[in-house]
PDB file of C-alpha atoms in Angstrom:
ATOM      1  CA  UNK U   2     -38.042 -35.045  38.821  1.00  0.00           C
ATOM      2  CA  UNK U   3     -34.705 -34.388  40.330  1.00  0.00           C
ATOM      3  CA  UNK U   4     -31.762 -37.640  39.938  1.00  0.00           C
ATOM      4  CA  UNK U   5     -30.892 -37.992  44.180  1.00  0.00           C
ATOM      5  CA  UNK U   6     -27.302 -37.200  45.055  1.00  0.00           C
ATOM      6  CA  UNK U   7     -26.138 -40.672  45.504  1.00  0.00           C
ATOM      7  CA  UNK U   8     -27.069 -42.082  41.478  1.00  0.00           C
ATOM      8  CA  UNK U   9     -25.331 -39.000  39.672  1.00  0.00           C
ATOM      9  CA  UNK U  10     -22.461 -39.857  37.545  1.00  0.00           C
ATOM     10  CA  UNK U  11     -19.231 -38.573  38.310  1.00  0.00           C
ATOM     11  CA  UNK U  12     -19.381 -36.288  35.320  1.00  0.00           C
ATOM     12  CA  UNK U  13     -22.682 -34.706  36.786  1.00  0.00           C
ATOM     13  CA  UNK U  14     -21.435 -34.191  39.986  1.00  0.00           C
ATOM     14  CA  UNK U  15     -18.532 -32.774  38.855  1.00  0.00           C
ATOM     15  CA  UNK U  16     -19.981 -30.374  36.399  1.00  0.00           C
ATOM     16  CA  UNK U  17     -20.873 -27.190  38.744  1.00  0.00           C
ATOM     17  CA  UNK U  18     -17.661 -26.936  40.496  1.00  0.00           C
ATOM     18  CA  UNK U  19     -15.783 -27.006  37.185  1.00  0.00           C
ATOM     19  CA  UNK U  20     -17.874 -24.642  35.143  1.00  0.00           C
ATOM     20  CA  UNK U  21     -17.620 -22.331  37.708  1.00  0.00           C
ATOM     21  CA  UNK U  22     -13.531 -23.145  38.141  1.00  0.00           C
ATOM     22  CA  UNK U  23     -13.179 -22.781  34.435  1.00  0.00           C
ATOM     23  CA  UNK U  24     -15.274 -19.386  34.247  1.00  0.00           C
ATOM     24  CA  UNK U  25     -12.876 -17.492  37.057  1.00  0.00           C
ATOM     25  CA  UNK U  26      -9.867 -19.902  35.579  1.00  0.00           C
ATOM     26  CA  UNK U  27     -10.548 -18.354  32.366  1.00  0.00           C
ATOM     27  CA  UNK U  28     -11.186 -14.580  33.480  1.00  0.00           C
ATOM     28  CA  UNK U  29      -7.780 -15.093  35.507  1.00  0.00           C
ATOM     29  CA  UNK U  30      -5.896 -15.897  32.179  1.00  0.00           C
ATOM     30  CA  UNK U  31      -7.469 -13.099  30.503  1.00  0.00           C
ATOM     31  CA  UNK U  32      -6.736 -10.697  33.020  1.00  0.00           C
ATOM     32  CA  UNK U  33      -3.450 -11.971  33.341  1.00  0.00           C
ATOM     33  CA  UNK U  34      -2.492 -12.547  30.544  1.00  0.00           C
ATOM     34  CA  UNK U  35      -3.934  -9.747  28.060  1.00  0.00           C
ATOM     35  CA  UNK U  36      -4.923  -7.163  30.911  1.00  0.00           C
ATOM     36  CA  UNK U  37      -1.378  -6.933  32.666  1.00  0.00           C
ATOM     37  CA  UNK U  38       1.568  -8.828  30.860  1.00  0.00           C
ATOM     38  CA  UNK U  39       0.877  -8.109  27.035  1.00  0.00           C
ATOM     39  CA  UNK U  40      -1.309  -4.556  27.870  1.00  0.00           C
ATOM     40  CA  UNK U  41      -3.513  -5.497  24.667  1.00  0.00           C
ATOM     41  CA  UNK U  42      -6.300  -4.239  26.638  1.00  0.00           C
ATOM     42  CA  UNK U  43      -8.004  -3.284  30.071  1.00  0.00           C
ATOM     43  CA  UNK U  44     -11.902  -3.428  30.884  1.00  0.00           C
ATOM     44  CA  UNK U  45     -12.396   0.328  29.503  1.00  0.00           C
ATOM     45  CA  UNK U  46      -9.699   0.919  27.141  1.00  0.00           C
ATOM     46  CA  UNK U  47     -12.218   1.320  23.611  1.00  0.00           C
ATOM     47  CA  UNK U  48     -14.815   3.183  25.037  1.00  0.00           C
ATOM     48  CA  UNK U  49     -14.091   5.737  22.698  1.00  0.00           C
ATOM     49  CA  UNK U  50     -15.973   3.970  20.141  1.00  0.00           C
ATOM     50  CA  UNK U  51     -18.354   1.587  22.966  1.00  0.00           C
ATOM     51  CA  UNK U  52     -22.416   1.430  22.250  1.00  0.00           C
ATOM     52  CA  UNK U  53     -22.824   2.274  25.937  1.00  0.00           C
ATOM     53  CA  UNK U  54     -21.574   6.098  26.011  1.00  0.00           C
ATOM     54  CA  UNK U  55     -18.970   5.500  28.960  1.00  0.00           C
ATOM     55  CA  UNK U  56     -16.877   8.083  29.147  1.00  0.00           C
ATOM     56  CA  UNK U  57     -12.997   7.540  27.534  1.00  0.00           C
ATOM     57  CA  UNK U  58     -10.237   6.775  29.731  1.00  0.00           C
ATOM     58  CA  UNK U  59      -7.293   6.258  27.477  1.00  0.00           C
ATOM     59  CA  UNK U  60      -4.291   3.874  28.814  1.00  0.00           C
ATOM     60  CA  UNK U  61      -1.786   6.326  28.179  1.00  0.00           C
ATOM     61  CA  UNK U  62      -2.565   9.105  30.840  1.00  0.00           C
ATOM     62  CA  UNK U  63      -2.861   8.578  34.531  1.00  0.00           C
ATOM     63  CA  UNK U  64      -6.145   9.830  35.007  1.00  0.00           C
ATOM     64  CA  UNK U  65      -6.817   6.652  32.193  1.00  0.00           C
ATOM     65  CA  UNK U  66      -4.769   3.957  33.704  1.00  0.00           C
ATOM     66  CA  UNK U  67      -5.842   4.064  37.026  1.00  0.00           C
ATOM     67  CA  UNK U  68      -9.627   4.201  36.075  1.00  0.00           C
ATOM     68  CA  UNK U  69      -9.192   1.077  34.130  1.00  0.00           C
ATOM     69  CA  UNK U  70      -6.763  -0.459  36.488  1.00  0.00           C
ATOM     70  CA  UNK U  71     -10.167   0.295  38.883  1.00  0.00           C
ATOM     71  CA  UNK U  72     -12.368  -1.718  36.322  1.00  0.00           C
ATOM     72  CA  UNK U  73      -9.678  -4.337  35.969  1.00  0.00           C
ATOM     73  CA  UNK U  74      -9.817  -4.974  40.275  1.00  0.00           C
ATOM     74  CA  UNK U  75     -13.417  -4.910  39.671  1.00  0.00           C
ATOM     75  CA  UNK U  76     -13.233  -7.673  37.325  1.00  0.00           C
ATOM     76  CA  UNK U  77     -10.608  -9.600  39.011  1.00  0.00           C
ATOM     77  CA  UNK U  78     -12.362  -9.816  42.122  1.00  0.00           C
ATOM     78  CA  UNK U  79     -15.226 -11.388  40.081  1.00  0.00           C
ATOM     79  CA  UNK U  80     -13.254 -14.190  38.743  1.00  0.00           C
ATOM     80  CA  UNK U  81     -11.277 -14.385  42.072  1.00  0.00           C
ATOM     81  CA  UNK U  82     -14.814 -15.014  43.616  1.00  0.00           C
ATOM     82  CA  UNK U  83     -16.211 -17.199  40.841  1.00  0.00           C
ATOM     83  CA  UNK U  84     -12.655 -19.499  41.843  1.00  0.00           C
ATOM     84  CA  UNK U  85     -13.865 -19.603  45.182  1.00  0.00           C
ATOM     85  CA  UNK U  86     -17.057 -20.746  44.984  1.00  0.00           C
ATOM     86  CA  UNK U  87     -15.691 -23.349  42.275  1.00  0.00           C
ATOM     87  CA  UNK U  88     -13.082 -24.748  44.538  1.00  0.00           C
ATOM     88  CA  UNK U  89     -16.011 -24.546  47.749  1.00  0.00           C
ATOM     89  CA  UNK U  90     -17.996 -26.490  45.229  1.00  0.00           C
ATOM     90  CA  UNK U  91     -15.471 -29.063  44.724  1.00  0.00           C
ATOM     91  CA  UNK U  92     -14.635 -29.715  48.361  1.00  0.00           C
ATOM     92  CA  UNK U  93     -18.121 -30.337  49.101  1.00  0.00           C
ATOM     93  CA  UNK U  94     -18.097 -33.144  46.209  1.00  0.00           C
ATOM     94  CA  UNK U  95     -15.600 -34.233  47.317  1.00  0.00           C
ATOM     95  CA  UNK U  96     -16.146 -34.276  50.963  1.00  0.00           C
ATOM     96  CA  UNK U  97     -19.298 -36.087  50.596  1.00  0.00           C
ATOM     97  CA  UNK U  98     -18.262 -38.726  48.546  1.00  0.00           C
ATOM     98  CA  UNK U  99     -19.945 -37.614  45.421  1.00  0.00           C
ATOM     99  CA  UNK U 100     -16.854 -38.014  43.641  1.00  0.00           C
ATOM    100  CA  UNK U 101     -13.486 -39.898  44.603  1.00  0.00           C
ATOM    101  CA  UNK U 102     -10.926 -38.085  43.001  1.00  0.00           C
ATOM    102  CA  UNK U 103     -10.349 -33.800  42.069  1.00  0.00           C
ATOM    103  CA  UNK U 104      -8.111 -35.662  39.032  1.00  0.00           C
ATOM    104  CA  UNK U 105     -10.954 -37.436  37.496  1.00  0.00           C
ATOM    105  CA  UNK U 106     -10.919 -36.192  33.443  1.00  0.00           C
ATOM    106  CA  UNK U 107     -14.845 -34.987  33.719  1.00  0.00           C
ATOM    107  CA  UNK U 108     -13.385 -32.126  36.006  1.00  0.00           C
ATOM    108  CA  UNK U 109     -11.521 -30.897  33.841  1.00  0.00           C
ATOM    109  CA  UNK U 110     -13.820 -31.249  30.899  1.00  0.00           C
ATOM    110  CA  UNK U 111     -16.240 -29.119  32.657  1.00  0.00           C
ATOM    111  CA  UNK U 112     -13.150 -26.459  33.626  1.00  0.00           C
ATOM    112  CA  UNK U 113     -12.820 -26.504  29.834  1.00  0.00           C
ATOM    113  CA  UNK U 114     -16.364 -25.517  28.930  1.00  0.00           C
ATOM    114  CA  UNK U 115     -16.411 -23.240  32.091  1.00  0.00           C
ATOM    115  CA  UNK U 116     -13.112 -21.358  30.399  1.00  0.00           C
ATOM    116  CA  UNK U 117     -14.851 -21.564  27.040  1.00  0.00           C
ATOM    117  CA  UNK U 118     -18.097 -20.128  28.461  1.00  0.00           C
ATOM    118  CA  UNK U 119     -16.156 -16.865  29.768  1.00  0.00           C
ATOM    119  CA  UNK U 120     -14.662 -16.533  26.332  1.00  0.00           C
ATOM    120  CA  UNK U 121     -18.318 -16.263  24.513  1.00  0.00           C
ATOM    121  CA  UNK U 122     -20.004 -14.511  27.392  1.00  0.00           C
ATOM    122  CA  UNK U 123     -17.225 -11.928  27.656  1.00  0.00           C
ATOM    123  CA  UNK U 124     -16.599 -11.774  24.243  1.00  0.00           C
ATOM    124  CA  UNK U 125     -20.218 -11.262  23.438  1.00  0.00           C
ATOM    125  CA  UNK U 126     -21.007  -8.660  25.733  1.00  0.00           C
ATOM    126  CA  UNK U 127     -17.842  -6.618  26.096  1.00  0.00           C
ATOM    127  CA  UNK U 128     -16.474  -6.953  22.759  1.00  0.00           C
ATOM    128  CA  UNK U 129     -19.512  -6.987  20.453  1.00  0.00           C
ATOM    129  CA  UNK U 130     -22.654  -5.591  22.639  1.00  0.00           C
ATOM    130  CA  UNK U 131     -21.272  -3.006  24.389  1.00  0.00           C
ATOM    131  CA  UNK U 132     -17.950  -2.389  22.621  1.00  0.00           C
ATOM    132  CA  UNK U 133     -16.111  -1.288  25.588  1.00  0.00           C
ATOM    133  CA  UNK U 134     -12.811  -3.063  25.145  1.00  0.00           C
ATOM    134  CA  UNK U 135     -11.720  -5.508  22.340  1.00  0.00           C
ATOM    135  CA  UNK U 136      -8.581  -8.351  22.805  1.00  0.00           C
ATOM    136  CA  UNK U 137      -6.118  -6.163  20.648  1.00  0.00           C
ATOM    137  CA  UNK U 138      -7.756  -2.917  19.431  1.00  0.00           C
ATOM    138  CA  UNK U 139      -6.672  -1.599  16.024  1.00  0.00           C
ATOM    139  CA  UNK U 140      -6.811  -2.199  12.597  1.00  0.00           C
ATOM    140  CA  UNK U 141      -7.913  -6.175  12.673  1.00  0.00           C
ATOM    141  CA  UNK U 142      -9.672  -6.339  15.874  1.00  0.00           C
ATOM    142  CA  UNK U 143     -12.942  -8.057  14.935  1.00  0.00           C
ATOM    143  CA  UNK U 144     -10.242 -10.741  13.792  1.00  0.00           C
ATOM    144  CA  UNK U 145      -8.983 -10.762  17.247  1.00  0.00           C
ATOM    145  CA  UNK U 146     -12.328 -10.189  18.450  1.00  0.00           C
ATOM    146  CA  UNK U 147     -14.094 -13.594  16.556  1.00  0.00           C
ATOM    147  CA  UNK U 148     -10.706 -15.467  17.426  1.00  0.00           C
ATOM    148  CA  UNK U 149     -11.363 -14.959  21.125  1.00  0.00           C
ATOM    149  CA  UNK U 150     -14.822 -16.179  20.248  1.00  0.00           C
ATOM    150  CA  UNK U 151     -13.670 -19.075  18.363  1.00  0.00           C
ATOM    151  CA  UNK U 152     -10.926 -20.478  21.058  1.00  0.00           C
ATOM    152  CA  UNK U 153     -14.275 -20.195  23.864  1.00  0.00           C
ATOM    153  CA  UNK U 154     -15.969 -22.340  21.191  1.00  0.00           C
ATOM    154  CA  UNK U 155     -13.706 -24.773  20.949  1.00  0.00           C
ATOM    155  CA  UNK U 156     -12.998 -25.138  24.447  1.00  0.00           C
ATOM    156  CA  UNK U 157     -16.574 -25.409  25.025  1.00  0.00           C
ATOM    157  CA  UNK U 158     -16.222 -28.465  22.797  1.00  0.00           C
ATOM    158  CA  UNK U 159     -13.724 -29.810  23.709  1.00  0.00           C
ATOM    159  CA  UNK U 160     -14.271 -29.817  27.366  1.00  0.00           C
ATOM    160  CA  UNK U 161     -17.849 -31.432  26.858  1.00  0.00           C
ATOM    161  CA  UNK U 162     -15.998 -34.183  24.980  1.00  0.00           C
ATOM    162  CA  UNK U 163     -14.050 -34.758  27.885  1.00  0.00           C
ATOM    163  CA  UNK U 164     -16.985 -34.599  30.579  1.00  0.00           C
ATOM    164  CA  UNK U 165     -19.279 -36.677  29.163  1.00  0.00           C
ATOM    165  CA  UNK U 166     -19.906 -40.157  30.369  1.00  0.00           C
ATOM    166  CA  UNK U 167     -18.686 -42.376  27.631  1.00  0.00           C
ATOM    167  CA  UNK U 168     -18.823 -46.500  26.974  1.00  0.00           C
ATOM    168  CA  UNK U 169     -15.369 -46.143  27.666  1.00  0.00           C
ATOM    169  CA  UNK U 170     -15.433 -44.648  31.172  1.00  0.00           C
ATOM    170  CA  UNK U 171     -17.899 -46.105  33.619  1.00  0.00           C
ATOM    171  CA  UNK U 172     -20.710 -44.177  34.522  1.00  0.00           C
ATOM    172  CA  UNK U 173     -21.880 -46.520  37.465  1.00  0.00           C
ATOM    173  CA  UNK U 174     -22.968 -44.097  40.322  1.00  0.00           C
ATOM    174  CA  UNK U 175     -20.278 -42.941  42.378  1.00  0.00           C
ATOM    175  CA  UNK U 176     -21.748 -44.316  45.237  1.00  0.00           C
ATOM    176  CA  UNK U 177     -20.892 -47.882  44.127  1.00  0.00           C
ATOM    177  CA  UNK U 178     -17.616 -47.034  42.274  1.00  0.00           C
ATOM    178  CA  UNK U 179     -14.055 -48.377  43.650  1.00  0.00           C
ATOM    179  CA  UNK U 180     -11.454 -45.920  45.120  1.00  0.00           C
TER     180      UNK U 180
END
């Protein structure tokens, strides 16, 4: 049996909009950050050595860069979208009174774990299952690799520290909690 609308706590009504936030938050500071301003990697650049057979497209020739420049669009429109829907999410909560406030610390607890969750999703399946890009590819990549891994871990952590309801915060029903 379902908990109506009106009795969730604000850390439950906050929790889908800032997963999904924190997945396409953390996909934009990947691509970003690692894809475009340090060039440690783009979506195809190890498929040289992937599990998957996709064909090589080194970074260093044009034919290379712009098919992984491709991939990268592909996978910035994804977390682009996933933003989107977060921040459509969030309105809605907010909009119907589900929750008073976008600064209220469960939010960004859940952005947190959302973040976190790209980190060992991405990092699971891209780095490890299919092997078709690592964070810095060389000689100590499964170091960067299990790093990446451990940083979504502890966000993951840390965020659902932050979101939950604690005896500190209230977690009377929004419905009957002051502005």
């Amino acid at each position: 049996m379902s908990t109506p609308p009106d009795a969730r706590t604000p850390s439950a009504a906050l929790r889908a909009p800032g997963i999904v936030l924190g997945v396409g938050l953390g996909g934009f500071v990947d691509g970003i950050l690692l894809h475009q301003i340090l060039q440690w990697h783009h979506m195809l650049t190890s498929t040289d050595t992937d599990r998957v057979g996709v064909a090589f497209y080194p970074q260093d020739t044009v034919h290379g860069l712009e098919i992984n420049t491709l991939w990268d669009g592909f996978f910035h429109t994804f977390t682009w979208l996933a933003v989107l829907i977060g921040l459509a999410l969030l309105f809605s909560r907010l909009s119907s009174g589900q929750v008073h406030s976008w600064r209220a610390t469960p939010l960004w607890g859940w952005i947190l774990v959302g973040w976190g969750l790209f980190n060992l999703v991405e990092g699971i399946i891209d780095h490890h299952v299919l092997g078709i890009h690592h964070v810095r590819s060389g000689p100590n990549q499964t170091w960067w690799d299990l790093g990446f891994l451990a940083l979504g871990a502890v966000l993951v952590v840390v965020g659902w520290l932050l979101a939950r309801p604690s005896s500190r915060r209230t977690t009377t029903p929004v419905a009957t909690a002051p502005r």
